[in-house]
Amino acid sequence: MTCRVCGGPVEPVAWALNLKIVSRSATEFFCLQCLAEHFKTTVASLEEAAARYRAAGCVLFPPT
Ligand SMILES: [Zn+2]
């Protein structure tokens, strides 16, 4: 799977974040970096959000 913006690889955690905060029915995905830019945030805060979702038991997020 490649990023719709930069064509780079979409990591599993980025994929899960796309489904969670972009759309459950997303067919195009952003990599972590482009997701951060799209939402005017930082990769670090996206990773924090992912950690929160994972801790909450969200099945989209693979265990570390
Ligand atoms: Zn990208």
PDB file of N, CA, C and O and ligand atoms in Angstrom:
ATOM      1  N   MET A   1       0.848  -1.199   0.000  1.00  0.00           N
ATOM      2  CA  MET A   1       0.000   0.000   0.000  1.00  0.00           C
ATOM      3  C   MET A   1       0.883   1.248   0.000  1.00  0.00           C
ATOM      4  O   MET A   1       1.858   1.305   0.733  1.00  0.00           O
ATOM      5  N   THR A   2       0.525   2.214  -0.844  1.00  0.00           N
ATOM      6  CA  THR A   2       1.345   3.416  -0.916  1.00  0.00           C
ATOM      7  C   THR A   2       0.520   4.664  -0.595  1.00  0.00           C
ATOM      8  O   THR A   2      -0.690   4.703  -0.800  1.00  0.00           O
ATOM      9  N   CYS A   3       1.216   5.677  -0.109  1.00  0.00           N
ATOM     10  CA  CYS A   3       0.597   6.939   0.274  1.00  0.00           C
ATOM     11  C   CYS A   3       0.031   7.663  -0.948  1.00  0.00           C
ATOM     12  O   CYS A   3       0.684   7.756  -1.982  1.00  0.00           O
ATOM     13  N   ARG A   4      -1.177   8.199  -0.812  1.00  0.00           N
ATOM     14  CA  ARG A   4      -1.826   8.910  -1.916  1.00  0.00           C
ATOM     15  C   ARG A   4      -1.130  10.227  -2.248  1.00  0.00           C
ATOM     16  O   ARG A   4      -1.298  10.766  -3.335  1.00  0.00           O
ATOM     17  N   VAL A   5      -0.365  10.738  -1.314  1.00  0.00           N
ATOM     18  CA  VAL A   5       0.306  12.025  -1.530  1.00  0.00           C
ATOM     19  C   VAL A   5       1.728  11.847  -2.047  1.00  0.00           C
ATOM     20  O   VAL A   5       2.081  12.333  -3.115  1.00  0.00           O
ATOM     21  N   CYS A   6       2.542  11.119  -1.267  1.00  0.00           N
ATOM     22  CA  CYS A   6       3.966  11.051  -1.604  1.00  0.00           C
ATOM     23  C   CYS A   6       4.375   9.724  -2.243  1.00  0.00           C
ATOM     24  O   CYS A   6       5.490   9.600  -2.738  1.00  0.00           O
ATOM     25  N   GLY A   7       3.467   8.743  -2.243  1.00  0.00           N
ATOM     26  CA  GLY A   7       3.802   7.467  -2.856  1.00  0.00           C
ATOM     27  C   GLY A   7       4.686   6.577  -2.000  1.00  0.00           C
ATOM     28  O   GLY A   7       5.106   5.515  -2.434  1.00  0.00           O
ATOM     29  N   GLY A   8       4.964   7.031  -0.782  1.00  0.00           N
ATOM     30  CA  GLY A   8       5.781   6.237   0.137  1.00  0.00           C
ATOM     31  C   GLY A   8       4.949   5.130   0.772  1.00  0.00           C
ATOM     32  O   GLY A   8       3.740   5.084   0.603  1.00  0.00           O
ATOM     33  N   PRO A   9       5.603   4.236   1.506  1.00  0.00           N
ATOM     34  CA  PRO A   9       4.894   3.126   2.138  1.00  0.00           C
ATOM     35  C   PRO A   9       3.985   3.594   3.272  1.00  0.00           C
ATOM     36  O   PRO A   9       4.312   4.542   3.985  1.00  0.00           O
ATOM     37  N   VAL A  10       2.819   2.959   3.399  1.00  0.00           N
ATOM     38  CA  VAL A  10       1.897   3.250   4.490  1.00  0.00           C
ATOM     39  C   VAL A  10       2.073   2.169   5.555  1.00  0.00           C
ATOM     40  O   VAL A  10       1.771   1.001   5.331  1.00  0.00           O
ATOM     41  N   GLU A  11       2.593   2.572   6.722  1.00  0.00           N
ATOM     42  CA  GLU A  11       2.837   1.633   7.801  1.00  0.00           C
ATOM     43  C   GLU A  11       1.504   1.132   8.366  1.00  0.00           C
ATOM     44  O   GLU A  11       0.496   1.818   8.268  1.00  0.00           O
ATOM     45  N   PRO A  12       1.518  -0.059   9.003  1.00  0.00           N
ATOM     46  CA  PRO A  12       0.272  -0.577   9.589  1.00  0.00           C
ATOM     47  C   PRO A  12      -0.403   0.416  10.527  1.00  0.00           C
ATOM     48  O   PRO A  12      -1.631   0.549  10.512  1.00  0.00           O
ATOM     49  N   VAL A  13       0.395   1.127  11.316  1.00  0.00           N
ATOM     50  CA  VAL A  13      -0.209   2.070  12.267  1.00  0.00           C
ATOM     51  C   VAL A  13      -0.824   3.256  11.522  1.00  0.00           C
ATOM     52  O   VAL A  13      -1.869   3.774  11.894  1.00  0.00           O
ATOM     53  N   ALA A  14      -0.195   3.680  10.434  1.00  0.00           N
ATOM     54  CA  ALA A  14      -0.745   4.769   9.629  1.00  0.00           C
ATOM     55  C   ALA A  14      -2.043   4.316   8.960  1.00  0.00           C
ATOM     56  O   ALA A  14      -3.019   5.067   8.901  1.00  0.00           O
ATOM     57  N   TRP A  15      -2.051   3.097   8.490  1.00  0.00           N
ATOM     58  CA  TRP A  15      -3.248   2.538   7.873  1.00  0.00           C
ATOM     59  C   TRP A  15      -4.415   2.551   8.861  1.00  0.00           C
ATOM     60  O   TRP A  15      -5.529   2.979   8.543  1.00  0.00           O
ATOM     61  N   ALA A  16      -4.138   2.108  10.094  1.00  0.00           N
ATOM     62  CA  ALA A  16      -5.174   2.077  11.123  1.00  0.00           C
ATOM     63  C   ALA A  16      -5.666   3.482  11.451  1.00  0.00           C
ATOM     64  O   ALA A  16      -6.866   3.715  11.610  1.00  0.00           O
ATOM     65  N   LEU A  17      -4.744   4.444  11.507  1.00  0.00           N
ATOM     66  CA  LEU A  17      -5.128   5.827  11.798  1.00  0.00           C
ATOM     67  C   LEU A  17      -5.986   6.390  10.672  1.00  0.00           C
ATOM     68  O   LEU A  17      -6.926   7.144  10.917  1.00  0.00           O
ATOM     69  N   ASN A  18      -5.668   6.038   9.437  1.00  0.00           N
ATOM     70  CA  ASN A  18      -6.500   6.481   8.307  1.00  0.00           C
ATOM     71  C   ASN A  18      -7.941   6.037   8.505  1.00  0.00           C
ATOM     72  O   ASN A  18      -8.872   6.824   8.352  1.00  0.00           O
ATOM     73  N   LEU A  19      -8.110   4.757   8.850  1.00  0.00           N
ATOM     74  CA  LEU A  19      -9.466   4.231   9.036  1.00  0.00           C
ATOM     75  C   LEU A  19     -10.146   4.907  10.216  1.00  0.00           C
ATOM     76  O   LEU A  19     -11.344   5.170  10.193  1.00  0.00           O
ATOM     77  N   LYS A  20      -9.363   5.207  11.248  1.00  0.00           N
ATOM     78  CA  LYS A  20      -9.920   5.762  12.476  1.00  0.00           C
ATOM     79  C   LYS A  20     -10.275   7.240  12.324  1.00  0.00           C
ATOM     80  O   LYS A  20     -11.346   7.665  12.746  1.00  0.00           O
ATOM     81  N   ILE A  21      -9.379   8.049  11.759  1.00  0.00           N
ATOM     82  CA  ILE A  21      -9.616   9.494  11.760  1.00  0.00           C
ATOM     83  C   ILE A  21      -9.925  10.074  10.393  1.00  0.00           C
ATOM     84  O   ILE A  21     -10.357  11.214  10.309  1.00  0.00           O
ATOM     85  N   VAL A  22      -9.707   9.328   9.315  1.00  0.00           N
ATOM     86  CA  VAL A  22     -10.088   9.841   7.998  1.00  0.00           C
ATOM     87  C   VAL A  22     -11.453   9.279   7.653  1.00  0.00           C
ATOM     88  O   VAL A  22     -12.450   9.995   7.621  1.00  0.00           O
ATOM     89  N   SER A  23     -11.510   7.975   7.419  1.00  0.00           N
ATOM     90  CA  SER A  23     -12.780   7.336   7.099  1.00  0.00           C
ATOM     91  C   SER A  23     -12.653   5.831   7.201  1.00  0.00           C
ATOM     92  O   SER A  23     -11.654   5.264   6.792  1.00  0.00           O
ATOM     93  N   ARG A  24     -13.688   5.202   7.752  1.00  0.00           N
ATOM     94  CA  ARG A  24     -13.707   3.753   7.847  1.00  0.00           C
ATOM     95  C   ARG A  24     -13.725   3.121   6.456  1.00  0.00           C
ATOM     96  O   ARG A  24     -13.352   1.983   6.269  1.00  0.00           O
ATOM     97  N   SER A  25     -14.206   3.890   5.494  1.00  0.00           N
ATOM     98  CA  SER A  25     -14.320   3.335   4.146  1.00  0.00           C
ATOM     99  C   SER A  25     -13.283   3.927   3.206  1.00  0.00           C
ATOM    100  O   SER A  25     -13.442   3.939   2.002  1.00  0.00           O
ATOM    101  N   ALA A  26     -12.194   4.448   3.788  1.00  0.00           N
ATOM    102  CA  ALA A  26     -11.136   5.039   2.976  1.00  0.00           C
ATOM    103  C   ALA A  26     -10.578   4.003   1.995  1.00  0.00           C
ATOM    104  O   ALA A  26     -10.399   2.843   2.336  1.00  0.00           O
ATOM    105  N   THR A  27     -10.339   4.437   0.788  1.00  0.00           N
ATOM    106  CA  THR A  27      -9.732   3.542  -0.189  1.00  0.00           C
ATOM    107  C   THR A  27      -8.348   4.047  -0.585  1.00  0.00           C
ATOM    108  O   THR A  27      -7.575   3.356  -1.224  1.00  0.00           O
ATOM    109  N   GLU A  28      -8.056   5.288  -0.204  1.00  0.00           N
ATOM    110  CA  GLU A  28      -6.727   5.838  -0.433  1.00  0.00           C
ATOM    111  C   GLU A  28      -6.186   6.232   0.921  1.00  0.00           C
ATOM    112  O   GLU A  28      -6.918   6.733   1.766  1.00  0.00           O
ATOM    113  N   PHE A  29      -4.908   6.009   1.108  1.00  0.00           N
ATOM    114  CA  PHE A  29      -4.340   6.186   2.435  1.00  0.00           C
ATOM    115  C   PHE A  29      -3.159   7.148   2.432  1.00  0.00           C
ATOM    116  O   PHE A  29      -2.454   7.285   1.443  1.00  0.00           O
ATOM    117  N   PHE A  30      -2.994   7.803   3.584  1.00  0.00           N
ATOM    118  CA  PHE A  30      -1.840   8.684   3.786  1.00  0.00           C
ATOM    119  C   PHE A  30      -0.803   7.944   4.619  1.00  0.00           C
ATOM    120  O   PHE A  30      -1.166   7.195   5.528  1.00  0.00           O
ATOM    121  N   CYS A  31       0.485   8.187   4.356  1.00  0.00           N
ATOM    122  CA  CYS A  31       1.513   7.700   5.265  1.00  0.00           C
ATOM    123  C   CYS A  31       1.478   8.590   6.513  1.00  0.00           C
ATOM    124  O   CYS A  31       0.792   9.612   6.531  1.00  0.00           O
ATOM    125  N   LEU A  32       2.208   8.193   7.537  1.00  0.00           N
ATOM    126  CA  LEU A  32       2.164   8.918   8.807  1.00  0.00           C
ATOM    127  C   LEU A  32       2.523  10.395   8.627  1.00  0.00           C
ATOM    128  O   LEU A  32       1.875  11.287   9.167  1.00  0.00           O
ATOM    129  N   GLN A  33       3.570  10.643   7.832  1.00  0.00           N
ATOM    130  CA  GLN A  33       4.039  12.001   7.605  1.00  0.00           C
ATOM    131  C   GLN A  33       2.979  12.863   6.916  1.00  0.00           C
ATOM    132  O   GLN A  33       2.681  13.980   7.335  1.00  0.00           O
ATOM    133  N   CYS A  34       2.381  12.344   5.857  1.00  0.00           N
ATOM    134  CA  CYS A  34       1.381  13.108   5.103  1.00  0.00           C
ATOM    135  C   CYS A  34       0.084  13.232   5.886  1.00  0.00           C
ATOM    136  O   CYS A  34      -0.620  14.235   5.776  1.00  0.00           O
ATOM    137  N   LEU A  35      -0.221  12.235   6.703  1.00  0.00           N
ATOM    138  CA  LEU A  35      -1.395  12.297   7.574  1.00  0.00           C
ATOM    139  C   LEU A  35      -1.233  13.455   8.560  1.00  0.00           C
ATOM    140  O   LEU A  35      -2.152  14.237   8.785  1.00  0.00           O
ATOM    141  N   ALA A  36      -0.033  13.564   9.121  1.00  0.00           N
ATOM    142  CA  ALA A  36       0.252  14.635  10.064  1.00  0.00           C
ATOM    143  C   ALA A  36       0.079  16.001   9.396  1.00  0.00           C
ATOM    144  O   ALA A  36      -0.540  16.913   9.946  1.00  0.00           O
ATOM    145  N   GLU A  37       0.598  16.130   8.183  1.00  0.00           N
ATOM    146  CA  GLU A  37       0.467  17.396   7.460  1.00  0.00           C
ATOM    147  C   GLU A  37      -0.992  17.686   7.134  1.00  0.00           C
ATOM    148  O   GLU A  37      -1.466  18.808   7.281  1.00  0.00           O
ATOM    149  N   HIS A  38      -1.716  16.665   6.683  1.00  0.00           N
ATOM    150  CA  HIS A  38      -3.119  16.818   6.319  1.00  0.00           C
ATOM    151  C   HIS A  38      -3.941  17.327   7.491  1.00  0.00           C
ATOM    152  O   HIS A  38      -4.835  18.153   7.333  1.00  0.00           O
ATOM    153  N   PHE A  39      -3.651  16.836   8.691  1.00  0.00           N
ATOM    154  CA  PHE A  39      -4.420  17.223   9.875  1.00  0.00           C
ATOM    155  C   PHE A  39      -3.725  18.303  10.689  1.00  0.00           C
ATOM    156  O   PHE A  39      -4.098  18.554  11.825  1.00  0.00           O
ATOM    157  N   LYS A  40      -2.703  18.910  10.113  1.00  0.00           N
ATOM    158  CA  LYS A  40      -1.984  20.001  10.772  1.00  0.00           C
ATOM    159  C   LYS A  40      -1.519  19.599  12.170  1.00  0.00           C
ATOM    160  O   LYS A  40      -1.704  20.316  13.146  1.00  0.00           O
ATOM    161  N   THR A  41      -0.957  18.415  12.230  1.00  0.00           N
ATOM    162  CA  THR A  41      -0.450  17.934  13.506  1.00  0.00           C
ATOM    163  C   THR A  41       0.943  17.360  13.284  1.00  0.00           C
ATOM    164  O   THR A  41       1.563  17.650  12.250  1.00  0.00           O
ATOM    165  N   THR A  42       1.432  16.602  14.245  1.00  0.00           N
ATOM    166  CA  THR A  42       2.776  16.050  14.118  1.00  0.00           C
ATOM    167  C   THR A  42       2.722  14.530  14.143  1.00  0.00           C
ATOM    168  O   THR A  42       1.765  13.938  14.658  1.00  0.00           O
ATOM    169  N   VAL A  43       3.747  13.910  13.587  1.00  0.00           N
ATOM    170  CA  VAL A  43       3.838  12.457  13.599  1.00  0.00           C
ATOM    171  C   VAL A  43       3.815  11.962  15.052  1.00  0.00           C
ATOM    172  O   VAL A  43       3.155  10.978  15.372  1.00  0.00           O
ATOM    173  N   ALA A  44       4.501  12.693  15.938  1.00  0.00           N
ATOM    174  CA  ALA A  44       4.553  12.284  17.346  1.00  0.00           C
ATOM    175  C   ALA A  44       3.165  12.254  17.972  1.00  0.00           C
ATOM    176  O   ALA A  44       2.822  11.322  18.706  1.00  0.00           O
ATOM    177  N   SER A  45       2.340  13.263  17.662  1.00  0.00           N
ATOM    178  CA  SER A  45       1.020  13.263  18.290  1.00  0.00           C
ATOM    179  C   SER A  45       0.108  12.208  17.663  1.00  0.00           C
ATOM    180  O   SER A  45      -0.780  11.674  18.321  1.00  0.00           O
ATOM    181  N   LEU A  46       0.343  11.886  16.383  1.00  0.00           N
ATOM    182  CA  LEU A  46      -0.407  10.784  15.773  1.00  0.00           C
ATOM    183  C   LEU A  46      -0.033   9.466  16.431  1.00  0.00           C
ATOM    184  O   LEU A  46      -0.887   8.616  16.689  1.00  0.00           O
ATOM    185  N   GLU A  47       1.258   9.303  16.726  1.00  0.00           N
ATOM    186  CA  GLU A  47       1.703   8.075  17.377  1.00  0.00           C
ATOM    187  C   GLU A  47       1.124   7.969  18.781  1.00  0.00           C
ATOM    188  O   GLU A  47       0.778   6.884  19.247  1.00  0.00           O
ATOM    189  N   GLU A  48       0.995   9.131  19.442  1.00  0.00           N
ATOM    190  CA  GLU A  48       0.356   9.155  20.758  1.00  0.00           C
ATOM    191  C   GLU A  48      -1.099   8.725  20.655  1.00  0.00           C
ATOM    192  O   GLU A  48      -1.606   7.950  21.471  1.00  0.00           O
ATOM    193  N   ALA A  49      -1.796   9.264  19.652  1.00  0.00           N
ATOM    194  CA  ALA A  49      -3.197   8.909  19.441  1.00  0.00           C
ATOM    195  C   ALA A  49      -3.321   7.416  19.173  1.00  0.00           C
ATOM    196  O   ALA A  49      -4.207   6.748  19.706  1.00  0.00           O
ATOM    197  N   ALA A  50      -2.396   6.887  18.362  1.00  0.00           N
ATOM    198  CA  ALA A  50      -2.410   5.457  18.053  1.00  0.00           C
ATOM    199  C   ALA A  50      -2.223   4.637  19.324  1.00  0.00           C
ATOM    200  O   ALA A  50      -2.894   3.624  19.521  1.00  0.00           O
ATOM    201  N   ALA A  51      -1.328   5.106  20.190  1.00  0.00           N
ATOM    202  CA  ALA A  51      -1.077   4.396  21.450  1.00  0.00           C
ATOM    203  C   ALA A  51      -2.335   4.407  22.316  1.00  0.00           C
ATOM    204  O   ALA A  51      -2.660   3.409  22.966  1.00  0.00           O
ATOM    205  N   ARG A  52      -3.066   5.535  22.290  1.00  0.00           N
ATOM    206  CA  ARG A  52      -4.315   5.611  23.069  1.00  0.00           C
ATOM    207  C   ARG A  52      -5.361   4.651  22.517  1.00  0.00           C
ATOM    208  O   ARG A  52      -6.034   3.958  23.275  1.00  0.00           O
ATOM    209  N   TYR A  53      -5.503   4.634  21.198  1.00  0.00           N
ATOM    210  CA  TYR A  53      -6.478   3.718  20.589  1.00  0.00           C
ATOM    211  C   TYR A  53      -6.124   2.274  20.897  1.00  0.00           C
ATOM    212  O   TYR A  53      -6.974   1.445  21.177  1.00  0.00           O
ATOM    213  N   ARG A  54      -4.820   1.981  20.822  1.00  0.00           N
ATOM    214  CA  ARG A  54      -4.360   0.621  21.068  1.00  0.00           C
ATOM    215  C   ARG A  54      -4.644   0.233  22.531  1.00  0.00           C
ATOM    216  O   ARG A  54      -5.155  -0.854  22.803  1.00  0.00           O
ATOM    217  N   ALA A  55      -4.355   1.170  23.442  1.00  0.00           N
ATOM    218  CA  ALA A  55      -4.585   0.912  24.860  1.00  0.00           C
ATOM    219  C   ALA A  55      -6.077   0.709  25.128  1.00  0.00           C
ATOM    220  O   ALA A  55      -6.465  -0.032  26.036  1.00  0.00           O
ATOM    221  N   ALA A  56      -6.912   1.363  24.327  1.00  0.00           N
ATOM    222  CA  ALA A  56      -8.366   1.229  24.490  1.00  0.00           C
ATOM    223  C   ALA A  56      -8.879  -0.057  23.872  1.00  0.00           C
ATOM    224  O   ALA A  56     -10.063  -0.346  23.895  1.00  0.00           O
ATOM    225  N   GLY A  57      -7.959  -0.801  23.246  1.00  0.00           N
ATOM    226  CA  GLY A  57      -8.333  -2.096  22.703  1.00  0.00           C
ATOM    227  C   GLY A  57      -8.897  -2.052  21.291  1.00  0.00           C
ATOM    228  O   GLY A  57      -9.526  -2.996  20.848  1.00  0.00           O
ATOM    229  N   CYS A  58      -8.667  -0.937  20.589  1.00  0.00           N
ATOM    230  CA  CYS A  58      -9.151  -0.842  19.215  1.00  0.00           C
ATOM    231  C   CYS A  58      -8.496  -1.931  18.347  1.00  0.00           C
ATOM    232  O   CYS A  58      -7.270  -2.029  18.293  1.00  0.00           O
ATOM    233  N   VAL A  59      -9.326  -2.737  17.696  1.00  0.00           N
ATOM    234  CA  VAL A  59      -8.811  -3.889  16.947  1.00  0.00           C
ATOM    235  C   VAL A  59      -8.025  -3.494  15.699  1.00  0.00           C
ATOM    236  O   VAL A  59      -7.328  -4.314  15.116  1.00  0.00           O
ATOM    237  N   LEU A  60      -8.166  -2.232  15.265  1.00  0.00           N
ATOM    238  CA  LEU A  60      -7.455  -1.802  14.057  1.00  0.00           C
ATOM    239  C   LEU A  60      -5.954  -1.709  14.297  1.00  0.00           C
ATOM    240  O   LEU A  60      -5.154  -1.788  13.372  1.00  0.00           O
ATOM    241  N   PHE A  61      -5.584  -1.500  15.582  1.00  0.00           N
ATOM    242  CA  PHE A  61      -4.185  -1.243  15.878  1.00  0.00           C
ATOM    243  C   PHE A  61      -3.470  -2.505  16.312  1.00  0.00           C
ATOM    244  O   PHE A  61      -3.841  -3.134  17.303  1.00  0.00           O
ATOM    245  N   PRO A  62      -2.447  -2.884  15.573  1.00  0.00           N
ATOM    246  CA  PRO A  62      -1.718  -4.104  15.911  1.00  0.00           C
ATOM    247  C   PRO A  62      -0.977  -3.922  17.232  1.00  0.00           C
ATOM    248  O   PRO A  62      -0.473  -2.837  17.502  1.00  0.00           O
ATOM    249  N   PRO A  63      -0.936  -4.957  18.041  1.00  0.00           N
ATOM    250  CA  PRO A  63      -0.180  -4.861  19.305  1.00  0.00           C
ATOM    251  C   PRO A  63       1.307  -4.709  18.997  1.00  0.00           C
ATOM    252  O   PRO A  63       1.788  -5.215  17.996  1.00  0.00           O
ATOM    253  N   THR A  64       2.003  -3.998  19.848  1.00  0.00           N
ATOM    254  CA  THR A  64       3.442  -3.795  19.604  1.00  0.00           C
ATOM    255  C   THR A  64       4.251  -4.957  20.148  1.00  0.00           C
ATOM    256  O   THR A  64       3.878  -5.529  21.165  1.00  0.00           O
TER     257      THR A  64
HETATM  258 ZN    ZN B   1       2.960  10.321   2.242  1.00  0.00          ZN
END
